[in-house]
Amino acid sequence: MIFSSLEFLEFFLPITLLVYFLVPPAWRNFVLFAVSIVFYGWGEPTLVFLMLVTLIGDWIFGYFCGKYRETDKKKAKLWLVISCVFNLGILGFFKYYNFFADNISLLFGRYILAELDITLPIGISFYTFQAMSYVIDVYRGDAEHSKRFSFFGTYVALFPQLIAGPIVRYKDVADQLVSREHSVSKFASGVRRFVCGLAKKTILADTAGEVWKSIIAIPDAERGALTAWLGIIMFSFQIYFDFSAYSDMAIGLGRMIGFEFCENFNYPYMAKSITDFWRRWHMSLSTWFRDYVYIPLGGNRCKPLRHVFNIFAVWFLTGMWHGANWCFILWGVYYGTVLLLEKYVWGKALAKAPAALQHLYSLILILFGWFIFESPNIASPAGYAASLFNSPAPLDGYEALRNCVLIMIMCIAATPYPAALWKKLLDRGGKAARCLELVLILLGIVVSLAFITASDYSPFLYTNF
């Protein structure tokens, strides 16, 4: 089930909110845990058992890490290691077994490991990292072990952020699991954020995705340069509006039921460098790797050669996290390389360049990164890259002209200026502005539902990870 489906909007969400607010406060976490299990198992009920195994395992591991962290550090560390092996073992088997089996067979020229018919559990990378962060934080003393399994289960399985984040830290929501604020203004704020995300997904992301699909279907040799550039620009808009829409909807849903989740995006296409971009894009994943991999490896407080290793290790793992595909690994190595070049080669010169040049530099490198990311195999990026420099094709001008208004709208929507302008209008407009806001929210719902009804099933891109 996805947030932008009619079954979620017309059935699951209204019933969930109704039951949640009707039961006594002491029962609300249990209700959330139960409906989250239903939400997760809607399409593939058998995969619920795998998530429950992860939840039970990590709750037990967290208990022992908390029990021994002050009295017997070795035992606490042993339980932490068991937790990491347990989580990464499950993730590795379901997500990477066939990838490794294929590559081992290619390496030796014969079948060593048989491929298995494995269904990739939706959102496994997200909930695994969230559960792991809990055990690590308990071991470090940054969080206390949850005495109630229903609280821990709610933290990991909470349906707003279960499938595609943000990756929430237990210490950030521990108090909210015990007691959280509910008010009309907070609920209304959640509805606004949710509808904003819904409109982003259905109107902007899916529309950009349709253009991208039509362009990627053109053979590389026949694709004109202008059309090729249009395609990768459209995919860049699609993945941003799609993923940030999910985060908006997750944050909005969380707010409706009293939770405050961390922000996941901060207008990444406004970045002035690739370093800046990764401070703005998928921030909960970036900080996860920073806190649990990069800093434990030594971060940047080490010799340059060690720092190079740390960066490549983190970005290799970041690429792997996204999927069992050499293109994701290449994408991670690509960004690791650019970040190192900014650190040691041209970062100082870039900082002195005009802001417009910094933005242009960042956007070009981001675009190149996206066609590596989206490529189905390791040979595809070269073919698409070559088409960026093809001769003009007969339909180049038509494609660009047909989509110029859409591009302009998306360029504006990807900046902070509409939100800042709207805030200023609300601050100065009084009741009239509030009425206009209500009208726009209702209009956003109606138009989004019209797009959902008229279009094919379109899941969020990051639910595949």
XYZ file of C-alpha atoms in Angstrom:
465
model
C 0.000 0.000 0.000
C 1.311 3.454 -0.862
C 0.263 6.864 0.446
C -0.866 8.043 -2.990
C -3.284 5.137 -3.531
C -7.048 5.386 -3.233
C -7.149 2.473 -0.782
C -4.860 4.366 1.589
C -6.554 7.759 1.205
C -10.164 6.575 1.257
C -9.969 3.542 3.534
C -6.823 2.978 5.576
C -6.024 6.531 6.700
C -9.545 7.617 7.795
C -10.144 4.386 9.727
C -6.700 4.542 11.352
C -7.191 8.135 12.508
C -10.710 7.403 13.749
C -9.629 4.384 15.818
C -6.482 6.154 17.054
C -8.366 9.118 18.492
C -11.252 7.039 19.869
C -9.145 4.702 22.020
C -7.670 5.825 25.377
C -4.145 7.346 25.160
C -2.628 4.280 26.848
C -3.754 2.121 23.907
C -2.616 4.389 21.093
C 0.869 2.959 20.605
C -0.596 -0.527 20.411
C -3.107 0.688 17.811
C -0.314 2.287 15.784
C 1.765 -0.878 15.958
C -1.183 -3.027 14.867
C -2.217 -0.802 11.950
C 1.422 -0.490 10.874
C 1.650 -4.281 10.644
C -1.544 -4.290 8.549
C -0.137 -1.493 6.371
C 3.133 -3.356 5.793
C 1.486 -6.689 5.102
C -1.198 -5.322 2.786
C 0.468 -6.487 -0.428
C 2.658 -9.364 0.816
C 1.452 -10.634 4.232
C 4.198 -13.265 4.589
C 6.913 -10.577 4.727
C 5.418 -9.284 7.983
C 6.976 -12.269 9.750
C 10.462 -11.241 8.622
C 9.965 -7.745 10.001
C 8.635 -9.173 13.278
C 11.726 -11.392 13.555
C 13.880 -8.272 13.133
C 11.856 -6.391 15.749
C 11.966 -9.180 18.326
C 15.653 -9.827 17.727
C 16.721 -6.201 18.054
C 14.539 -5.609 21.097
C 16.302 -8.533 22.805
C 19.746 -7.386 21.652
C 19.006 -3.884 22.900
C 18.000 -5.303 26.273
C 21.322 -7.107 26.727
C 23.370 -4.156 25.432
C 21.643 -1.933 27.978
C 22.002 -4.508 30.748
C 25.755 -4.985 30.340
C 27.020 -1.640 29.009
C 27.972 -0.375 32.487
C 28.932 -3.650 34.198
C 30.493 -5.807 31.472
C 31.572 -3.933 28.335
C 32.763 -7.104 26.591
C 29.358 -8.776 26.919
C 27.617 -5.603 25.747
C 29.926 -5.452 22.727
C 29.271 -9.125 21.992
C 25.528 -8.483 21.887
C 26.125 -5.471 19.634
C 28.157 -7.623 17.238
C 25.438 -10.304 17.283
C 22.866 -7.617 16.461
C 24.915 -6.279 13.531
C 25.524 -9.779 12.132
C 21.832 -10.623 12.583
C 20.575 -7.480 10.822
C 23.160 -7.369 8.058
C 22.766 -11.112 7.521
C 19.026 -10.757 6.897
C 19.508 -7.661 4.738
C 22.380 -9.273 2.839
C 20.502 -12.473 2.091
C 17.291 -10.885 0.851
C 18.863 -7.963 -0.983
C 22.268 -9.156 -2.168
C 22.352 -12.966 -2.357
C 21.535 -13.213 -6.067
C 23.861 -10.300 -6.862
C 26.794 -12.078 -5.226
C 25.788 -15.435 -6.717
C 25.772 -13.935 -10.233
C 29.113 -12.197 -9.805
C 30.837 -15.213 -8.253
C 29.632 -17.320 -11.189
C 30.938 -14.721 -13.651
C 34.267 -14.583 -11.838
C 34.846 -18.349 -11.965
C 33.172 -18.930 -15.317
C 30.735 -21.489 -13.925
C 27.821 -21.678 -11.534
C 29.070 -21.767 -7.951
C 25.922 -20.608 -6.154
C 22.452 -21.193 -7.517
C 20.137 -18.215 -7.867
C 17.139 -18.234 -5.558
C 13.633 -16.922 -6.086
C 13.824 -14.246 -3.378
C 11.194 -11.553 -2.899
C 12.826 -8.324 -1.738
C 10.881 -7.127 1.332
C 9.695 -3.590 0.760
C 11.480 -1.000 2.893
C 13.918 -3.550 4.363
C 16.901 -1.192 4.081
C 15.041 1.517 5.985
C 13.658 -0.515 8.871
C 16.899 -2.506 9.223
C 18.956 0.672 9.608
C 16.424 2.089 12.033
C 16.486 -1.048 14.202
C 20.299 -1.189 14.082
C 20.610 2.443 15.166
C 18.500 1.635 18.249
C 20.824 -1.170 19.400
C 23.951 0.892 18.670
C 22.577 3.895 20.574
C 21.655 1.708 23.562
C 25.168 0.232 23.528
C 26.729 3.701 23.380
C 24.491 5.027 26.139
C 22.809 7.523 23.803
C 19.420 5.855 24.376
C 17.781 3.697 27.023
C 16.417 0.246 26.269
C 12.671 0.303 25.636
C 11.013 -1.750 28.365
C 7.826 -2.112 26.338
C 8.039 -4.089 23.119
C 4.977 -2.267 21.775
C 6.850 1.048 22.090
C 9.916 -0.307 20.287
C 7.752 -2.018 17.670
C 5.875 1.221 17.079
C 9.164 3.103 16.700
C 10.480 0.799 13.958
C 7.235 -0.177 12.229
C 5.349 3.140 12.445
C 3.609 3.244 9.072
C 4.294 6.888 8.086
C 8.059 6.354 7.858
C 8.295 2.554 7.577
C 8.677 2.157 3.820
C 10.987 5.014 2.774
C 12.012 7.029 5.800
C 13.030 9.408 7.155
C 15.298 7.078 9.150
C 14.337 8.151 12.666
C 16.589 7.724 15.721
C 15.013 6.157 18.800
C 16.443 8.837 21.089
C 14.607 11.491 19.036
C 11.172 9.913 19.520
C 11.554 8.023 22.825
C 9.774 10.737 24.811
C 7.087 11.057 22.124
C 6.337 7.342 22.409
C 5.553 7.896 26.092
C 3.619 11.137 25.701
C 2.996 13.422 22.737
C 1.054 16.565 22.051
C -2.208 16.493 20.120
C -3.892 19.693 19.048
C -6.073 20.989 16.240
C -3.283 23.259 15.007
C -0.748 20.413 14.950
C -3.183 18.104 13.165
C -3.950 20.833 10.620
C -0.226 21.383 10.087
C 0.135 17.660 9.421
C -2.710 17.710 6.900
C -1.101 20.665 5.071
C 2.248 18.883 4.881
C 0.635 15.636 3.752
C -1.391 17.295 0.994
C 1.683 19.188 -0.174
C 3.514 15.873 -0.507
C 0.542 14.229 -2.214
C 0.410 16.995 -4.823
C 4.186 16.810 -5.323
C 3.962 13.086 -5.977
C 0.893 12.889 -8.182
C 1.171 16.150 -10.132
C 4.910 16.844 -10.385
C 6.871 13.612 -9.812
C 4.626 11.275 -11.796
C 4.313 13.757 -14.675
C 8.093 14.140 -14.856
C 8.383 10.360 -14.691
C 6.148 9.909 -17.731
C 8.359 12.252 -19.772
C 11.483 10.428 -18.580
C 10.026 7.013 -19.472
C 9.192 8.148 -23.000
C 12.718 9.533 -23.516
C 14.632 6.586 -22.047
C 12.697 4.302 -24.414
C 14.396 5.997 -27.390
C 17.573 4.128 -28.477
C 20.761 5.983 -27.511
C 21.863 6.462 -31.123
C 18.494 7.984 -32.121
C 18.095 10.274 -29.120
C 18.948 13.893 -29.897
C 21.133 15.883 -27.502
C 18.348 18.257 -26.456
C 15.980 15.368 -25.780
C 18.696 13.528 -23.825
C 19.303 16.561 -21.607
C 15.551 16.990 -21.172
C 15.299 13.356 -20.079
C 17.932 13.485 -17.371
C 16.557 16.816 -16.123
C 13.116 15.228 -15.891
C 14.452 12.227 -13.995
C 16.228 14.601 -11.607
C 12.929 16.324 -10.946
C 11.076 13.021 -10.687
C 13.350 11.493 -8.060
C 13.480 14.702 -6.019
C 9.751 15.388 -6.021
C 8.930 11.695 -5.566
C 11.245 11.103 -2.618
C 10.728 14.478 -0.931
C 6.974 13.983 -1.399
C 7.174 10.737 0.564
C 9.104 12.517 3.318
C 6.550 15.355 3.347
C 3.692 12.882 3.619
C 5.483 10.865 6.314
C 6.210 13.992 8.365
C 2.628 15.174 7.860
C 1.129 11.840 8.907
C 3.422 11.727 11.920
C 2.304 15.192 12.933
C -1.364 14.169 12.683
C -0.746 11.488 15.332
C 1.471 13.670 17.495
C 4.996 12.791 16.278
C 7.692 15.147 15.025
C 10.079 13.480 12.573
C 13.361 14.884 11.323
C 13.468 16.704 7.995
C 14.928 14.701 5.123
C 15.437 17.353 2.434
C 16.534 20.971 2.375
C 16.196 22.111 -1.255
C 19.148 20.016 -2.505
C 19.148 21.510 -5.995
C 20.049 24.855 -4.446
C 23.416 23.395 -3.399
C 26.629 25.246 -4.257
C 28.811 22.133 -4.148
C 28.430 18.371 -3.996
C 29.425 18.504 -0.330
C 26.565 20.942 0.191
C 24.217 18.738 -1.858
C 24.771 15.791 0.477
C 24.008 17.978 3.463
C 20.613 18.644 1.867
C 19.655 15.342 0.171
C 18.294 12.345 2.144
C 19.713 13.866 5.296
C 18.615 11.040 7.590
C 20.644 8.499 5.564
C 23.669 10.802 5.303
C 23.733 11.366 9.054
C 23.227 7.623 9.675
C 26.347 6.756 7.698
C 28.197 9.670 9.283
C 27.404 8.638 12.862
C 27.587 4.853 12.547
C 30.245 4.308 9.854
C 32.265 7.409 8.929
C 33.067 8.733 12.420
C 33.827 5.269 13.898
C 36.271 4.745 11.007
C 38.031 7.962 11.998
C 36.122 10.562 9.991
C 38.369 13.332 8.698
C 40.488 13.529 11.858
C 43.173 11.316 10.416
C 45.886 11.256 7.771
C 44.786 12.034 4.185
C 45.265 8.452 2.974
C 43.085 7.114 5.790
C 40.503 9.819 5.070
C 40.385 8.733 1.420
C 39.732 5.158 2.578
C 36.989 6.333 4.969
C 35.222 8.301 2.246
C 35.337 5.469 -0.278
C 34.197 2.938 2.332
C 31.181 5.065 3.238
C 30.217 5.788 -0.356
C 30.705 2.208 -1.470
C 28.299 1.185 1.300
C 25.926 4.033 0.408
C 25.783 2.748 -3.152
C 25.266 -0.816 -1.926
C 22.496 0.324 0.414
C 20.520 1.560 -2.579
C 20.534 -1.779 -4.334
C 22.281 -4.901 -5.599
C 23.496 -3.372 -8.840
C 26.947 -2.302 -10.012
C 25.478 1.017 -11.156
C 24.558 1.907 -7.571
C 28.096 1.052 -6.475
C 29.518 3.126 -9.353
C 27.197 5.962 -8.320
C 28.503 5.789 -4.758
C 32.141 5.716 -5.896
C 31.411 8.627 -8.253
C 30.180 10.796 -5.387
C 32.988 9.663 -3.109
C 35.495 10.732 -5.774
C 33.870 14.135 -6.294
C 33.734 14.783 -2.539
C 37.442 13.983 -2.222
C 38.270 16.249 -5.163
C 36.330 19.064 -3.494
C 38.182 18.426 -0.255
C 41.726 18.187 -1.625
C 41.807 19.720 -5.126
C 39.317 22.393 -6.165
C 37.169 23.043 -3.087
C 38.873 26.334 -2.165
C 38.710 27.638 -5.735
C 35.039 26.642 -5.944
C 34.243 28.542 -2.733
C 35.655 31.732 -4.313
C 33.720 31.336 -7.580
C 30.512 33.324 -8.264
C 27.383 31.752 -6.757
C 25.859 31.158 -10.207
C 28.925 29.180 -11.279
C 28.814 27.143 -8.051
C 25.172 26.244 -8.718
C 25.871 25.342 -12.355
C 28.835 23.167 -11.375
C 26.738 21.349 -8.760
C 23.746 20.781 -11.030
C 25.838 19.361 -13.880
C 27.564 16.872 -11.561
C 24.236 15.957 -9.946
C 22.694 15.300 -13.380
C 25.582 13.027 -14.348
C 25.156 11.226 -11.045
C 21.480 10.582 -11.707
C 21.913 8.845 -15.032
C 24.462 6.519 -13.389
C 21.955 5.917 -10.587
C 19.054 5.167 -12.926
C 20.975 2.971 -15.379
C 19.830 -0.675 -15.533
C 23.355 -2.030 -16.061
C 26.980 -0.938 -15.924
C 27.198 -0.294 -19.696
C 24.130 1.962 -19.906
C 25.582 5.200 -18.437
C 28.127 5.455 -21.263
C 25.403 5.097 -23.893
C 23.180 7.729 -22.358
C 26.151 10.047 -21.739
C 27.076 9.798 -25.420
C 23.537 10.776 -26.431
C 23.925 14.030 -24.481
C 26.320 15.088 -27.242
C 24.454 13.638 -30.231
C 23.417 15.765 -33.167
C 19.971 17.372 -32.865
C 17.091 15.028 -33.688
C 13.924 16.039 -35.593
C 11.741 15.973 -32.457
C 14.246 17.726 -30.160
C 12.660 21.148 -30.371
C 9.131 19.776 -30.080
C 9.937 17.807 -26.910
C 11.623 20.798 -25.285
C 8.826 23.198 -26.237
C 6.105 20.773 -25.128
C 7.647 20.499 -21.675
C 9.015 24.017 -21.153
C 6.120 25.128 -18.915
C 6.462 21.959 -16.828
C 10.208 22.560 -16.453
C 9.622 26.155 -15.343
C 7.062 25.065 -12.741
C 9.393 22.376 -11.400
C 12.379 24.727 -11.303
C 10.382 27.131 -9.149
C 8.934 24.346 -6.968
C 12.438 23.008 -6.237
C 13.464 26.288 -4.576
C 12.546 27.709 -1.145
C 10.966 30.813 -2.682
C 7.332 29.566 -3.002
C 7.302 28.464 0.666
C 8.842 31.759 1.815
C 6.363 33.779 -0.248
C 3.430 31.747 1.061
C 4.569 32.190 4.665
C 4.795 35.937 4.161
C 1.298 35.963 2.651
C -0.124 34.006 5.598
C 1.581 36.286 8.110
C 0.143 39.403 6.506
C -3.086 38.159 4.951
C -5.113 37.344 8.069
C -8.375 35.432 7.699
C -8.503 35.863 3.931
C -5.146 34.110 3.565
C -6.290 31.300 5.875
C -9.419 30.807 3.782
C -7.307 30.765 0.624
C -5.043 28.173 2.231
C -8.041 25.947 2.989
C -9.271 26.292 -0.591
C -5.832 25.366 -1.942
C -5.621 22.324 0.347
C -9.019 21.099 -0.863
C -8.024 21.847 -4.452
C -4.772 19.934 -3.954
C -6.709 16.911 -2.690
C -9.210 17.011 -5.569
C -6.580 17.473 -8.293
C -4.336 14.797 -6.772
C -7.233 12.326 -6.637
C -8.016 13.138 -10.271
C -4.411 12.394 -11.246
C -4.442 9.149 -9.228
C -7.686 8.014 -10.850
C -6.517 8.857 -14.369
C -3.018 7.358 -14.138
C -1.477 3.921 -13.775
C -0.172 2.569 -10.465
C 2.957 4.564 -9.606
C 4.803 3.540 -6.429
C 7.379 5.757 -4.761
C 10.838 5.195 -6.250
C 12.593 4.756 -2.909
C 10.257 1.999 -1.734
C 12.415 -0.281 -3.913
C 15.345 0.260 -1.550
